Short mmCIF file of C-alpha atoms and ligand atoms in Angstrom, two decimals:
data_model
loop_
_atom_site.label_atom_id
_atom_site.label_comp_id
_atom_site.label_asym_id
_atom_site.label_seq_id
_atom_site.Cartn_x
_atom_site.Cartn_y
_atom_site.Cartn_z
CA MET A 346 73.25 75.21 68.10
CA ASN A 347 69.54 76.87 69.17
CA ARG A 348 67.54 79.91 67.85
CA LEU A 349 68.68 81.68 70.93
CA SER A 350 72.40 81.32 70.98
CA ALA A 351 72.16 82.14 67.70
CA LEU A 352 70.19 85.60 68.34
CA LEU A 353 72.20 86.43 70.94
CA ILE A 354 75.21 85.80 68.32
CA ASN A 355 73.74 87.79 65.83
CA LEU A 356 72.95 90.22 68.61
CA ARG A 357 76.98 90.59 69.94
CA ASN A 358 77.83 91.05 66.09
CA SER A 359 75.51 93.91 65.08
CA ARG A 360 76.62 96.93 64.78
CA VAL A 361 74.24 98.67 67.69
CA TRP A 362 75.55 96.36 69.99
CA THR A 363 79.84 96.96 68.85
CA SER A 364 78.92 100.33 68.83
CA ILE A 365 78.42 100.63 72.40
CA PHE A 366 80.45 97.56 73.68
CA ARG A 367 83.62 98.08 71.59
CA SER A 368 86.01 95.42 72.43
CA GLY A 369 83.98 92.21 72.75
CA TYR A 370 83.69 89.58 75.53
CA PRO A 371 86.70 89.99 77.62
CA ASP A 372 87.92 86.58 77.10
CA ASN A 373 92.13 87.46 76.95
CA ASP A 374 94.25 89.93 78.87
CA GLU A 375 94.06 92.37 75.76
CA LYS A 376 90.31 92.61 75.73
CA ARG A 377 90.46 92.65 79.93
CA SER A 378 92.48 95.75 79.64
CA LEU A 379 90.07 97.45 77.00
CA VAL A 380 86.64 96.72 78.83
CA MET A 381 88.15 99.06 81.37
CA VAL A 382 89.67 101.55 79.94
CA ASN A 383 86.91 102.10 77.41
CA SER A 384 84.15 102.63 80.00
CA LEU A 385 83.50 105.72 81.49
CA PHE A 386 82.68 103.52 84.71
CA LEU A 387 85.21 101.70 84.53
CA HIS A 388 87.68 103.20 83.82
CA LEU A 389 88.36 104.43 87.14
CA HIS A 390 89.62 100.99 88.18
CA PRO A 391 93.13 100.29 87.00
CA VAL A 392 93.38 97.52 84.59
CA LYS A 393 95.43 95.52 86.72
CA VAL A 394 95.15 95.47 90.74
CA LYS A 395 97.38 93.95 93.48
CA LYS A 396 96.24 90.39 94.82
CA ASN A 397 96.46 92.52 97.89
CA THR A 398 93.85 95.03 97.27
CA LEU A 399 91.05 91.78 96.44
CA LYS A 400 92.06 90.43 100.06
CA ALA A 401 88.67 91.23 102.59
CA THR A 402 90.20 91.79 105.41
CA TYR A 403 92.60 94.42 103.44
CA THR A 404 89.57 96.69 103.13
CA PHE A 405 86.86 94.84 104.42
CA GLY A 406 85.39 96.97 101.21
CA LEU A 407 84.37 99.65 103.18
CA GLY A 408 85.10 102.60 101.13
CA ILE A 409 83.22 101.30 98.27
CA ILE A 410 80.66 100.06 100.44
CA ALA A 411 80.42 104.07 101.76
CA PHE A 412 80.04 104.89 97.54
CA PHE A 413 77.36 102.61 97.23
CA LEU A 414 75.52 103.96 99.80
CA PHE A 415 76.14 107.48 98.60
CA LEU A 416 74.78 106.77 95.56
CA VAL A 417 71.68 105.12 97.39
CA LEU A 418 70.85 107.99 99.23
CA VAL A 419 71.21 109.89 95.91
CA VAL A 420 68.63 107.86 94.39
CA THR A 421 66.06 107.80 97.60
CA GLY A 422 67.05 110.97 98.22
CA VAL A 423 66.05 112.70 94.69
CA TRP A 424 62.94 110.44 94.28
CA LEU A 425 62.11 111.62 98.20
CA MET A 426 62.48 115.11 96.83
CA PHE A 427 59.18 114.66 94.75
CA PHE A 428 57.13 114.43 97.38
CA TYR A 429 58.36 116.84 100.27
CA VAL A 430 58.26 120.68 100.23
CA PRO A 431 60.53 122.59 102.69
CA SER A 432 58.18 124.84 104.61
CA VAL A 433 56.97 125.00 108.05
CA GLU A 434 53.48 124.43 107.32
CA ARG A 435 53.94 121.48 104.84
CA ALA A 436 57.06 119.70 105.67
CA TYR A 437 55.86 117.23 108.39
CA SER A 438 52.15 116.68 106.86
CA ASP A 439 53.89 115.88 103.84
CA ILE A 440 56.12 112.91 105.60
CA GLN A 441 53.13 111.34 106.91
CA ALA A 442 51.68 111.75 103.42
CA LEU A 443 54.34 109.55 102.23
CA GLU A 444 54.30 107.36 104.93
CA THR A 445 50.45 106.35 104.10
CA SER A 446 49.51 107.47 100.74
CA VAL A 447 52.70 107.14 98.52
CA THR A 448 53.25 103.62 96.85
CA PHE A 449 56.59 102.82 98.27
CA GLY A 450 56.94 106.07 100.39
CA MET A 451 57.73 104.25 103.91
CA LEU A 452 60.35 102.09 102.52
CA MET A 453 61.88 104.92 100.58
CA ARG A 454 62.18 106.68 103.53
CA SER A 455 63.05 104.10 105.38
CA MET A 456 65.97 103.41 103.04
CA HIS A 457 67.35 106.58 102.99
CA ARG A 458 67.33 107.11 106.87
CA TRP A 459 69.06 104.05 107.34
CA ALA A 460 71.61 104.42 104.35
CA ALA A 461 72.56 107.23 105.98
CA HIS A 462 72.91 106.74 109.59
CA LEU A 463 74.98 103.09 107.73
CA MET A 464 77.20 105.94 105.45
CA VAL A 465 78.40 107.56 108.58
CA LEU A 466 79.56 104.40 110.44
CA THR A 467 81.37 102.96 107.58
CA VAL A 468 83.06 105.93 106.96
CA PHE A 469 84.42 106.21 110.05
CA LEU A 470 85.32 102.05 109.67
CA HIS A 471 86.83 103.18 106.75
CA LEU A 472 89.08 106.03 108.36
CA CYS A 473 89.81 103.42 111.41
CA ARG A 474 90.89 101.22 108.48
CA VAL A 475 93.20 103.20 106.35
CA PHE A 476 94.82 104.40 109.73
CA PHE A 477 95.51 100.97 111.20
CA THR A 478 96.96 99.75 107.73
CA GLY A 479 99.17 102.72 107.38
CA GLY A 480 97.10 103.45 104.54
CA TYR A 481 97.97 107.34 104.56
CA LYS A 482 101.89 107.20 104.03
CA HIS A 483 103.69 108.67 101.27
CA PRO A 484 102.54 109.19 98.47
CA ARG A 485 98.74 108.81 99.80
CA GLU A 486 99.12 112.33 102.80
CA PHE A 487 97.08 114.04 100.34
CA ASN A 488 94.21 111.92 100.15
CA TRP A 489 94.45 110.95 103.59
CA VAL A 490 93.38 115.06 104.25
CA LEU A 491 90.70 114.45 101.81
CA GLY A 492 89.41 111.82 103.11
CA VAL A 493 89.01 114.02 106.79
CA VAL A 494 87.05 116.28 104.44
CA LEU A 495 85.07 113.58 103.43
CA TRP A 496 84.27 112.64 107.08
CA ILE A 497 83.20 115.76 107.89
CA VAL A 498 81.36 116.64 105.05
CA THR A 499 79.09 112.94 105.56
CA LEU A 500 78.16 114.34 109.12
CA LEU A 501 77.32 117.62 107.88
CA LEU A 502 74.94 115.89 104.88
CA SER A 503 73.53 113.38 107.83
CA PHE A 504 72.69 116.67 109.98
CA THR A 505 71.34 118.73 107.60
CA GLY A 506 69.02 116.13 106.52
CA TYR A 507 67.97 115.18 110.39
CA LEU A 508 65.56 118.46 110.13
CA LEU A 509 63.46 117.98 107.20
CA PRO A 510 61.07 116.28 108.94
CA TRP A 511 60.31 118.55 110.88
CA ASP A 512 59.33 116.64 114.09
CA GLN A 513 59.78 116.89 117.72
CA LEU A 514 63.41 114.26 117.68
CA SER A 515 64.56 116.84 114.51
CA TYR A 516 63.53 120.42 115.95
CA TRP A 517 65.37 119.60 119.33
CA ALA A 518 68.78 117.78 117.96
CA ILE A 519 69.09 120.67 115.68
CA THR A 520 68.75 122.86 117.85
CA VAL A 521 71.30 121.21 120.49
CA GLY A 522 73.26 120.74 117.60
CA THR A 523 73.48 124.62 116.32
CA ASN A 524 73.92 125.86 120.33
CA MET A 525 76.96 123.50 120.34
CA ILE A 526 78.31 125.77 117.32
CA GLY A 527 77.19 129.15 118.64
CA SER A 528 79.07 128.12 121.60
CA ALA A 529 82.44 128.37 119.49
CA PRO A 530 84.43 131.73 121.10
CA PHE A 531 84.23 135.11 118.98
CA ILE A 532 82.30 133.38 115.59
CA GLY A 533 80.45 130.90 117.01
CA ASP A 534 77.24 133.35 117.41
CA MET A 535 77.78 134.50 113.62
CA VAL A 536 78.39 130.68 112.38
CA ARG A 537 75.09 129.82 113.99
CA LEU A 538 72.89 132.86 112.40
CA LEU A 539 74.15 132.14 109.05
CA LEU A 540 73.05 128.32 109.62
CA LEU A 541 69.69 129.63 111.07
CA GLY A 542 69.29 132.40 109.12
CA ALA A 543 67.58 133.34 112.33
CA LYS A 544 67.54 133.58 116.36
CA GLU A 545 65.62 130.18 116.64
CA VAL A 546 65.44 127.25 114.30
CA GLY A 547 62.42 128.03 112.15
CA GLN A 548 61.49 128.82 108.20
CA GLU A 549 64.68 130.05 107.66
CA ALA A 550 66.94 127.68 108.83
CA LEU A 551 64.40 124.52 107.24
CA ILE A 552 65.20 126.27 104.15
CA ARG A 553 68.69 126.81 104.58
CA PHE A 554 69.28 123.48 105.69
CA TYR A 555 67.52 122.26 102.74
CA THR A 556 69.08 123.95 100.21
CA LEU A 557 72.76 122.88 102.04
CA HIS A 558 71.06 119.17 101.92
CA ILE A 559 69.83 118.47 98.34
CA ALA A 560 72.36 120.76 95.93
CA ILE A 561 75.21 122.12 97.86
CA LEU A 562 76.57 119.12 99.76
CA PRO A 563 75.81 116.32 97.54
CA LEU A 564 77.74 118.58 95.19
CA VAL A 565 80.96 119.28 97.37
CA MET A 566 80.31 115.41 98.19
CA THR A 567 80.59 114.48 94.50
CA ILE A 568 83.81 116.42 93.78
CA LEU A 569 85.25 115.10 96.65
CA ILE A 570 84.57 111.57 95.99
CA SER A 571 85.79 112.01 92.39
CA VAL A 572 89.11 113.22 93.53
CA HIS A 573 89.47 110.92 96.09
CA PHE A 574 88.68 108.21 93.79
CA TRP A 575 91.41 109.73 91.27
CA ARG A 576 94.27 110.48 94.01
CA VAL A 577 93.89 106.28 94.72
CA ARG A 578 94.46 105.39 90.96
CA LYS A 579 97.59 108.11 90.73
CA ASP A 580 98.91 107.35 93.83
CA GLY A 581 99.66 104.05 92.66
CA GLY A 582 96.56 102.06 93.52
CA LEU A 583 96.09 100.60 96.98
CA SER A 584 98.46 100.39 99.61
CA SER A 585 99.91 97.31 99.97
CA PRO A 586 102.85 95.64 102.57
CA GLU A 587 104.90 95.05 98.87
CA GLU A 588 105.28 98.91 98.88
CA GLY A 589 106.86 98.58 102.67
CA ALA A 590 109.29 95.84 101.23
CA ALA A 591 110.19 97.51 98.20
CA VAL A 592 111.34 100.35 100.53
CA GLU A 593 113.19 98.32 102.91
CA ARG A 594 115.35 96.71 99.76
CA GLU A 595 116.19 99.73 98.10
CA GLY A 596 117.09 100.85 101.73
CA MET B 410 114.66 75.97 66.05
CA PRO B 411 112.52 77.61 63.76
CA GLU B 412 112.90 81.58 63.62
CA THR B 413 109.50 82.46 64.58
CA GLN B 414 110.22 80.98 68.36
CA HIS B 415 112.39 83.80 68.81
CA GLU B 416 109.62 86.36 67.52
CA VAL B 417 108.00 87.18 71.30
CA PHE B 418 107.00 90.40 70.44
CA PRO B 419 105.64 90.37 66.61
CA LYS B 420 105.15 93.41 65.41
CA ASP B 421 101.79 93.72 64.55
CA PRO B 422 101.47 95.30 60.42
CA SER B 423 98.53 97.12 60.77
CA LYS B 424 100.27 99.80 63.79
CA THR B 425 102.54 102.07 63.31
CA TYR B 426 104.04 101.14 66.56
CA GLY B 427 105.43 98.25 68.71
CA LEU B 428 107.66 97.14 71.17
CA MET B 429 111.37 97.54 70.50
CA GLU B 430 113.22 96.41 73.30
CA LEU B 431 112.98 95.82 76.80
CA VAL B 432 114.61 98.52 79.64
CA LYS B 433 115.51 98.39 83.01
CA GLY B 434 114.00 101.07 84.87
CA THR B 435 111.72 102.37 87.83
CA SER B 436 108.07 101.76 87.76
CA PRO B 437 105.10 100.61 90.39
CA MET B 438 105.55 97.52 88.74
CA VAL B 439 109.23 96.68 88.54
CA ASP B 440 110.87 93.85 90.71
CA LYS B 441 107.12 92.19 90.92
CA GLY B 442 106.52 89.33 89.35
CA PRO B 443 103.30 89.00 87.66
CA GLU B 444 101.79 87.25 90.18
CA ASP B 445 101.42 90.03 92.40
CA THR B 446 98.45 91.41 90.52
CA VAL B 447 95.38 89.81 88.67
CA THR B 448 93.30 91.82 85.74
CA SER B 449 90.24 94.11 87.57
CA TRP B 450 88.14 92.17 84.87
CA PRO B 451 86.79 90.02 86.52
CA ARG B 452 87.95 89.43 89.90
CA LEU B 453 87.79 92.98 91.32
CA LEU B 454 84.60 93.90 89.66
CA ILE B 455 82.72 90.95 90.69
CA LEU B 456 83.81 91.83 94.74
CA GLU B 457 82.23 95.16 94.11
CA GLY B 458 79.16 93.37 92.18
CA LEU B 459 78.52 91.46 95.59
CA LEU B 460 79.10 94.05 97.86
CA MET B 461 76.87 96.09 96.29
CA LEU B 462 74.37 93.61 96.06
CA GLY B 463 74.60 93.16 99.60
CA THR B 464 74.34 96.56 100.86
CA ILE B 465 71.60 96.99 98.96
CA VAL B 466 69.72 93.56 100.88
CA LEU B 467 70.67 94.75 103.85
CA LEU B 468 69.08 97.94 103.45
CA LEU B 469 65.75 96.39 101.93
CA VAL B 470 65.60 94.32 104.68
CA TRP B 471 66.21 96.29 107.23
CA SER B 472 64.38 99.19 106.03
CA TYR B 473 61.68 96.71 105.58
CA LEU B 474 61.27 95.76 109.13
CA VAL B 475 62.20 99.18 110.73
CA ASN B 476 60.26 102.45 109.61
CA ALA B 477 61.95 105.20 110.35
CA PRO B 478 61.08 106.98 113.02
CA LEU B 479 58.78 110.02 113.14
CA ARG B 480 57.33 111.74 116.11
CA GLU B 481 55.14 114.66 117.09
CA LEU B 482 54.69 117.83 114.74
CA ALA B 483 57.78 120.23 116.03
CA ASN B 484 57.06 122.43 118.68
CA PRO B 485 59.22 125.47 120.25
CA ASP B 486 57.64 125.44 123.05
CA VAL B 487 57.96 121.94 124.40
CA THR B 488 61.60 120.90 124.94
CA GLU B 489 62.15 117.60 124.80
CA ASN B 490 63.64 115.83 127.50
CA PRO B 491 66.00 114.62 127.28
CA ALA B 492 67.33 117.03 124.15
CA LYS B 493 69.74 115.38 122.53
CA ALA B 494 71.81 116.15 119.42
CA PRO B 495 71.63 113.24 116.33
CA TRP B 496 73.48 109.95 117.76
CA TYR B 497 77.04 110.44 115.77
CA PHE B 498 77.04 114.02 117.66
CA LEU B 499 76.23 112.70 121.13
CA ASN B 500 80.22 112.46 122.07
CA LEU B 501 80.36 116.05 121.60
CA GLN B 502 76.97 116.52 123.34
CA GLU B 503 78.42 114.17 126.02
CA LEU B 504 81.73 116.44 126.42
CA LEU B 505 79.45 119.40 126.97
CA LEU B 506 78.33 117.89 130.22
CA HIS B 507 81.79 117.94 131.70
CA MET B 508 83.16 121.27 129.97
CA HIS B 509 82.93 124.84 128.73
CA PRO B 510 80.78 124.94 125.39
CA ALA B 511 82.90 126.21 123.39
CA LEU B 512 85.64 123.44 124.10
CA ALA B 513 83.53 120.57 124.02
CA GLY B 514 81.34 121.53 120.94
CA VAL B 515 84.36 123.38 119.21
CA ILE B 516 87.92 123.68 120.15
CA ILE B 517 88.26 119.91 120.95
CA PRO B 518 86.21 118.63 117.39
CA THR B 519 88.79 121.39 115.44
CA VAL B 520 91.90 120.24 117.46
CA MET B 521 91.24 116.56 116.88
CA VAL B 522 90.50 117.42 113.23
CA ILE B 523 93.93 118.92 112.66
CA LEU B 524 95.97 116.02 114.15
CA LEU B 525 94.16 113.81 112.55
CA MET B 526 95.11 115.54 109.17
CA ALA B 527 98.47 116.26 110.49
CA VAL B 528 98.97 112.53 111.21
CA PRO B 529 100.66 111.71 107.43
CA TYR B 530 103.46 114.22 108.10
CA ILE B 531 104.06 113.25 111.34
CA ASP B 532 104.53 108.91 110.59
CA ARG B 533 106.72 109.23 107.53
CA ASP B 534 108.48 105.86 107.67
CA ARG B 535 107.13 103.98 104.68
CA ARG B 536 108.57 100.62 105.57
CA ASP B 537 105.77 99.10 107.44
CA ILE B 538 102.50 100.46 105.04
CA GLY B 539 99.86 98.16 104.71
CA ILE B 540 100.41 96.06 107.70
CA TRP B 541 97.45 96.29 110.10
CA PHE B 542 98.75 97.61 113.27
CA ALA B 543 102.15 97.97 111.79
CA SER B 544 103.53 95.12 113.82
CA LYS B 545 103.18 92.38 116.57
CA LYS B 546 104.04 95.22 119.08
CA GLY B 547 101.64 97.84 117.48
CA LYS B 548 98.80 95.65 118.52
CA THR B 549 100.34 95.17 121.98
CA VAL B 550 100.22 99.06 121.93
CA ALA B 551 96.62 99.71 120.64
CA MET B 552 95.50 96.48 122.92
CA TRP B 553 96.43 98.18 126.22
CA ALA B 554 96.01 101.75 124.90
CA GLY B 555 92.43 100.96 124.35
CA ALA B 556 91.67 99.20 127.76
CA TYR B 557 93.22 101.98 129.55
CA THR B 558 91.30 104.62 128.04
CA PHE B 559 88.18 102.39 128.21
CA VAL B 560 88.46 102.29 131.80
CA LEU B 561 89.50 105.92 132.14
CA VAL B 562 86.77 107.40 130.16
CA VAL B 563 84.32 105.18 131.66
CA ALA B 564 85.42 106.17 135.19
CA LEU B 565 85.88 109.99 134.60
CA VAL B 566 82.00 109.97 133.33
CA LEU B 567 80.66 108.01 136.42
CA PHE B 568 82.78 110.27 138.89
CA ASP B 569 81.50 113.82 137.34
CA GLU B 570 77.95 112.43 137.36
CA PHE B 571 78.20 110.85 141.32
CA VAL B 572 81.09 113.65 143.03
CA ARG B 573 80.65 116.18 140.18
CA VAL B 574 83.72 118.23 139.36
CA ARG B 575 81.37 121.42 140.31
CA SER B 576 81.09 120.63 143.85
CA LEU B 577 84.77 119.96 144.56
CA VAL B 578 85.79 123.46 142.55
CA SER B 579 83.70 125.66 141.04
CA ASN B 580 85.45 129.28 141.14
CA PRO B 581 86.23 130.78 139.02
CA TRP B 582 84.32 129.39 136.03
CA TRP B 583 87.07 128.55 134.02
CA MET B 584 87.97 126.14 136.51
CA PRO B 585 85.80 123.42 136.19
CA GLY B 586 85.01 124.69 132.82
CA VAL B 587 88.55 124.99 130.90
CA VAL B 588 91.10 123.99 133.30
CA VAL B 589 90.28 120.74 134.61
CA PRO B 590 89.19 119.08 132.05
CA VAL B 591 92.00 119.97 129.74
CA GLY B 592 94.83 119.50 132.95
CA ILE B 593 93.29 116.17 133.11
CA ILE B 594 93.36 115.41 129.29
CA LEU B 595 96.96 116.62 128.83
CA VAL B 596 97.68 114.20 132.08
CA LEU B 597 96.28 111.47 130.61
CA SER B 598 97.47 111.91 127.20
CA VAL B 599 101.39 112.54 129.06
CA LEU B 600 100.45 109.27 131.40
CA LEU B 601 99.46 106.76 128.29
CA TYR B 602 102.69 108.25 126.62
CA LEU B 603 105.27 107.00 129.63
CA ILE B 604 102.85 103.92 129.69
CA ILE B 605 103.52 102.92 125.98
CA ARG B 606 107.57 103.95 125.94
CA ARG B 607 107.67 100.66 128.24
CA TRP B 608 107.80 99.13 124.18
CA ARG B 609 110.51 101.28 122.85
CA PRO B 610 107.98 101.88 120.04
CA ASN B 611 108.34 103.88 117.13
CA THR B 612 106.36 107.02 115.59
CA ARG B 613 103.70 104.95 113.59
CA GLU B 614 103.03 102.37 117.04
CA VAL B 615 102.91 105.58 119.28
CA LEU B 616 99.87 107.08 117.08
CA VAL B 617 98.44 103.67 116.87
CA GLY B 618 98.20 103.95 120.91
CA PHE B 619 96.93 107.52 120.40
CA PHE B 620 95.00 106.67 117.93
CA THR B 621 92.79 104.00 119.45
CA ALA B 622 92.70 105.96 122.96
CA PHE B 623 90.97 108.73 120.17
CA VAL B 624 88.86 105.76 118.53
CA VAL B 625 87.76 104.20 122.12
CA THR B 626 86.85 107.60 123.45
CA TYR B 627 84.79 108.80 120.50
CA ILE B 628 83.12 105.44 120.48
CA VAL B 629 82.25 105.48 124.70
CA LEU B 630 81.27 108.71 124.83
CA ILE B 631 78.78 108.07 121.71
CA LEU B 632 77.45 105.18 123.84
CA PHE B 633 76.87 107.22 126.67
CA GLY B 634 75.38 109.94 125.47
CA THR B 635 73.12 107.81 123.06
CA LEU B 636 72.01 104.57 125.39
CA PHE B 637 72.65 105.73 129.24
CA ARG B 638 71.61 109.53 129.25
CA GLY B 639 67.71 109.96 130.09
CA LEU B 640 65.46 113.03 131.48
CA GLY B 641 67.80 115.94 132.14
CA MET B 642 70.61 113.85 130.84
CA ARG B 643 71.11 111.90 133.63
CA LEU B 644 72.57 108.77 133.64
CA ILE B 645 70.34 106.16 133.61
CA TRP B 646 69.87 102.11 132.52
CA PRO B 647 69.58 101.82 128.64
CA TRP B 648 65.94 100.10 129.40
CA ASN B 649 64.62 103.25 131.21
CA MET B 650 65.23 105.75 128.03
CA PRO B 651 62.36 107.75 127.41
CA PRO B 652 60.87 107.11 123.69
CA GLY B 653 62.66 110.79 122.63
CA GLY B 654 65.89 109.42 123.79
CA LEU B 655 67.05 108.05 121.17
CA THR B 656 68.10 110.31 118.33
CA PHE B 657 68.71 107.78 115.19
C1 LIG C 851 82.39 109.63 101.24
C2 LIG C 851 83.29 108.78 101.63
C3 LIG C 851 84.07 108.42 101.51
C4 LIG C 851 84.62 107.51 100.33
C5 LIG C 851 83.55 107.29 99.49
C6 LIG C 851 85.52 106.85 100.22
C7 LIG C 851 86.12 105.78 98.96
C8 LIG C 851 87.57 105.15 99.02
C9 LIG C 851 87.43 103.78 98.37
C10 LIG C 851 86.96 103.13 97.47
C11 LIG C 851 88.80 103.58 98.65
C12 LIG C 851 89.83 101.85 98.34
C13 LIG C 851 90.00 101.51 99.08
C14 LIG C 851 89.08 100.77 99.90
O1 LIG C 851 87.61 100.82 99.50
O2 LIG C 851 89.51 100.92 101.13
C15 LIG C 851 89.48 104.38 99.56
C16 LIG C 851 90.83 104.47 99.80
C17 LIG C 851 90.82 105.80 100.85
N1 LIG C 851 90.25 106.00 101.60
FE1 LIG C 851 87.97 106.16 101.29
N2 LIG C 851 86.43 107.36 101.52
C18 LIG C 851 85.95 107.99 101.74
C19 LIG C 851 86.27 108.61 103.45
C20 LIG C 851 87.50 108.72 103.63
C21 LIG C 851 88.05 109.27 104.67
C22 LIG C 851 86.90 109.72 106.05
C23 LIG C 851 89.58 108.92 104.78
C24 LIG C 851 90.38 109.12 105.78
C25 LIG C 851 90.42 109.95 107.11
C26 LIG C 851 89.48 108.38 103.38
C27 LIG C 851 91.17 108.03 103.37
C28 LIG C 851 91.23 106.87 101.99
C29 LIG C 851 92.90 106.95 102.00
C30 LIG C 851 93.97 107.32 102.22
C31 LIG C 851 92.51 106.04 100.81
C32 LIG C 851 93.91 104.92 100.48
C33 LIG C 851 94.14 104.02 101.36
C34 LIG C 851 95.37 102.83 100.97
O3 LIG C 851 95.62 103.23 99.89
O4 LIG C 851 95.35 101.70 101.49
N3 LIG C 851 88.67 108.15 102.83
N4 LIG C 851 88.16 105.38 100.01
#
């Protein structure tokens, strides 16, 4: 045995290592269970999953992809916050500076933008997948309802972010969008005023959209995704044709 | 036979508990052989890791090749033409061209969200869980509902552009704004139901038909709004699109 693997084995047996990873390399079923339940990040998963869950053509991985895109958006978004001030005087030039004089600025901004669009798309496709496989059926009714709310929050997150670059595209897109809201019977004007903080899109709207975009909606999204994942587990993992067959057997 | 071979569940002397007996009962896994499940480590985790890597690589490459757009500084005095919402709301903005704004921007979306949320409480038959499109019949229904919706939505958009409902009925305002669009939606939905009924579908298969109609409408209207609406929101070919017409 060479020195490197000896070192690795020593490391693995050290007090520090075993204090972090309690169960050792998962090479038998007991350890494969322990590794899942002992880690905060893995314990959202069940120890065992149905084979159907792993079938690419069942989920197409869409929920997981949507979740990863959200993580990418949080990371790139926090990074963008270092360089952006939500004021009508500075927003646009901050974005320009980000693109021209900040290292990786253009790349990070593009990633944030494209990940957002991709997430809107992915979440909708996930919704379609769940519908067409009958994944909404008992006992998953409530998770479906939660999902519809997640879809709307995803759209709102994307929409509030759209204003922040403060260019013609964002200004008029938000004007058109909030005019649509303003046309609601009875409460439309009120909701529009609440969102914009003024009669037209301006500084008040920018700071409101910013706060919704970087604090309120991400928090709501985080909580809802947590509940969504929790419910997937509590509802017995993912749906599968097995469940229908079991219902049939029991009559 | 030696004694130890019968001890399938030896009691661990260091544990204060042990497996006493196997009983019949109901749990999610009863009646299912062990071959139906696998441990999440490593199979599920590897797949998730691959998805994560794939997503990141795709995003990096795409973002490296295509920059996020940034147009001129916002100017309230210079109206964009066309002035469009972000692409994922262009289906609603497309509706706006054909009916009263409250109907297009608020009432129809709200009704759709409520109907979507109601789906699991309408279809409660569990026998076809986990089967794509419910059944062979469901697939047929989805295909025909999709084709039906596609043709009609395209035809309606073209009709309202080139013939214009408002040039046929313009008074009072709620005729072209509310009665005609709502009437068309209701009549076409009933017609869709009558067509679907040919196959003697169950509740789920009817819902599959209507959901397909919803998705097709949703996507076709986004495509119209994104690719085919130019100056003054008139229909144009995508290659004539002014630069401000793509709201990505
Ligand atoms: C931010 C958005 C969302 C995220 C991150 C997310 C994530 C996930 C994940 C990771 C799963 C596991 C299975 C899979 O990947 O398909 C799942 C399942 C599920 N999702 Fe979502 N989801 C989101 C939005 C939605 C939406 C919009 C709906 C529907 C309206 C929905 C309804 C469901 C249901 C009912 C399940 C269980 C499906 C089954 O057991 O077959 N989710 N979601």
